[in-house]
Amino acid sequence: MSPSRGHTQHTQLGRPLPTLFIYTSIPIALTLIAHPLLPLFVPQDILDKFPLPPQPTYPALQANVGFALLAFIGAVLSVPKVGEAFIAKGLKGWDQLKKGSNRNTGPWIPECLGLPCASLYLLLMMLFIPFPFSHIFQGTTQHGPGREAFPKGELTLYLTSLLSLMTATMLGFIDDMFDIRWRHKLPIPLIAAVPTLVVYYAEGGWTWVVLPASLGKLLSYLGFGGWEGTKSIDLGFLYYVYLALLPTFTTNSINIVAGVNGVEVTQAFIIALSVAFNDLLFLPVWPRWLLVLLGNIGNPDEGRVLSWAAGEVVKRHLMSLYFMVPLIGVTAGFLWHNWYPASAFPGDTFCYFTGMAFAAVAIQGHFSKTMILFFLPQIFNFILSCPQLFGLVECPRHRLPHFNASTGLLTPSRVVFDKPPPFKTKITLEILEFFGLTEIERVPVHEESGSTKTSKNGDAKAHPTGSKKPTRIMAASNLTILNYLLVVFGPMHEQTLCLALGAVQVASSALAFGIRYGVGSLVYGGDRR
Amino acid sequence: MSPSRGHTQHTQLGRPLPTLFIYTSIPIALTLIAHPLLPLFVPQDILDKFPLPPQPTYPALQANVGFALLAFIGAVLSVPKVGEAFIAKGLKGWDQLKKGSNRNTGPWIPECLGLPCASLYLLLMMLFIPFPFSHIFQGTTQHGPGREAFPKGELTLYLTSLLSLMTATMLGFIDDMFDIRWRHKLPIPLIAAVPTLVVYYAEGGWTWVVLPASLGKLLSYLGFGGWEGTKSIDLGFLYYVYLALLPTFTTNSINIVAGVNGVEVTQAFIIALSVAFNDLLFLPVWPRWLLVLLGNIGNPDEGRVLSWAAGEVVKRHLMSLYFMVPLIGVTAGFLWHNWYPASAFPGDTFCYFTGMAFAAVAIQGHFSKTMILFFLPQIFNFILSCPQLFGLVECPRHRLPHFNASTGLLTPSRVVFDKPPPFKTKITLEILEFFGLTEIERVPVHEESGSTKTSKNGDAKAHPTGSKKPTRIMAASNLTILNYLLVVFGPMHEQTLCLALGAVQVASSALAFGIRYGVGSLVYGGDRR
């Protein structure tokens, strides 16, 4: 992991490549991809002489893993190659949490390298089209109905998702190029979702929501007239509003937890892993007892029973896997260069692109509620940020943690109050402090004028409040999940903080699975597609 | 047409907008779009009281025209709005054929404004999806089989074309941003065509070519064994090679005829008009006698006979129209700002985007040969350029016409030979001169050393060759269609040259129609789908 920084005065050309891994992976990837193709293109008499290993149950999924490996290798190789060109075109940033880094002189780190990653991913996803959708595979590698016998309609969903992803990438790049204002940025993921939503509509999309039986019982207790079992209601237009807000949510919630090397990419990586894991649970390859043990995951009989609905659910999750597995590959490849100390920054392009990927599979796969569960840390961050976003507490332009050059550690960044904050701010901060969500620094009232500015960096410790003198709030840690982690665990190294956030993301994915398959099956009583 | 140049020192903010036209067009566009929707969303009792005008035969096509008007208005309004931001980001060029324009100080004209045009076009094309493809239109506005009853499969073709267009736009923008080298540029349209080709393949694409009866006769005359009537042969993989080369051809052939204000956009505009006109001929709305008179255009009975094949041909050309009509709109809107004196340059983005649009409709609509016919001026330009492209004659970096600042007119730019050119160059140029394709300037052999450099600008007239003294070739006009027009018609104003190229393009479209429906119907004997 030793970085090769400082190749030149101004650029950092990325860490050394994992050469051995790359050169062993390429043949593995190509074998995974070529294996399902061989029976189609190699004459039968040759195959009789040199028999192939038996075809997997999911040949397209095997090829997909091959493409994911190529995505990883491609990202690792291409990011340092294009970095110089990005810096030359002004797509560059300075690393605010490094010693000797400066807004005017750098060292410059190429920004917006989500672009080559997204381009690579999209190209590979285009080349993958024949595997699940080609007529040539129908009948030859099909092991029974409901497995990989994709109807043409699925190709439409696939193409629509690609179109939305491509739009998100392009808009993200335009945003990175022209620095679109925050207000104008918000609807961008919505525009990118247009293909998905329009095709969802044109195909006569599903706008029903299943209400849990327990809600019916609750309503009947309250005297509103309940119902027995689950009930579906048609949300109609409102459902489209919900679907339209989903990409805005997934995109911006990744984008907002940023500023520390590797943190955006780590989030996307773990969410993609979680979605893929969830998808895998729906494939009819697990022993029934395991699924029952795990709380009836994925309706254990789905995929085995050859009913229409069961096949549908398997297909949707297979489709989601096709998008998530290469996304894991490309994200891991980019993380190689974005990890502390970063030699490439993701830019908004990366956040738009990954956010749209999550939204697209959730919409097309009909598992948007499960997807939202995987964003628990981001939702926590958003709720924690609300007092600052909505003006209850002052919001400085940057809220990323503060770098203490003498210790080399990060401490929470602070919002500093030059005069006593208004009552609403005071009460908000004190409530947050009570729950341990912020760290407040107080000064005795008579000391007010002098020392406020100097402690802006947040290195000063809070004054002991037991001194009886009347005090006032002078500073509070900024309300983000990254600062919260620093408040809870104390000052940390940048890399440790990124790891901590990754750990939180993993833990909340575990919690999400618990909610989805534990609480969810109690609430919905088994009918959860 | 009076330009509002010089708003600021460095930028030209575009010519005044056609305000009256814009504000009258918006309601017309919205009416065209809303009309087919009204019977679906307005309750029947209101419609009974306020009857609508009768629905058109092609409601989606009517909405498409509305979208084309919006594309025109959008391009006219958005191009000047974003110009400043493009210049600020270094996406700018100087106008080489203007007095007082300079490579170092400008005045700068924003480059690469194909990007907002392409983005606008793509957004409108996405919003158009429900009109031809939505389930809600099936049955309500359908006037018989083979009209607008699109099967789901057509949606796949539509989405694929959008995906290819989006890819072309993104790659074009990346090219404009990072100045990709000429050699690396060539495969870009091929990458953009990947979605189209892969889906064409995955759907079990057609790889047959119809050979004309006359070729069979010719072969039998030559003793190779001919055949009666037309014959189809399966080109297989070679057909994909042909399809893959088509976008490379359409894209680069527009890109190569460039350098004069408005010339790229004019080409694209006229080609789009020609394709749309050709598509219209296939709709079963024309009186039969007219089609027979025009040489059995579009198989006069197609679309009336309710056979599968006839409906297919109508659908394909309807699909092509859906892409071409808004393309005409957006191209016309951009031409408003790109026309002499240009206040916006198209950039490679524009050429990639329009070139890919032509290739996509030709591939999906199975009329690639007809499409190639609409590129006759570009083919002529390519063939004329060959001696310079392949090194027979020296090729300077820029071959655009020379601007004579004293007359304000353009003259052919010249390649100048400091020493006598080698024999192969001499003989090539003399052959071209014989056909009037180049203008050669000769000097007596003993004058060789002195005055060559000074006449590089091409203002000097060729010496009379009747003076008996031995002469040698000192300069020749560059081998492009623009220089050729200047050789034939003499020095011209920049605007006149663009008009002249437009006229050539129109004339060769007329010739193309003659070949397609005159010669073509003789050769193929009526079976031309």
mmCIF file of C-alpha atoms in Angstrom, chain A residues 70 129 178 233 262 414 474:
data_model
loop_
_atom_site.group_PDB
_atom_site.id
_atom_site.type_symbol
_atom_site.label_atom_id
_atom_site.label_comp_id
_atom_site.label_asym_id
_atom_site.label_seq_id
_atom_site.Cartn_x
_atom_site.Cartn_y
_atom_site.Cartn_z
ATOM 1 C CA LEU A 70 -12.349 -7.005 -16.063
ATOM 2 C CA ILE A 129 -25.980 -7.830 -23.350
ATOM 3 C CA PHE A 178 -19.285 23.546 -14.997
ATOM 4 C CA ILE A 233 -53.479 -0.041 -2.555
ATOM 5 C CA GLY A 262 -12.038 6.808 0.073
ATOM 6 C CA ARG A 414 -16.733 23.016 14.634
ATOM 7 C CA MET A 474 -19.085 28.989 21.906
#
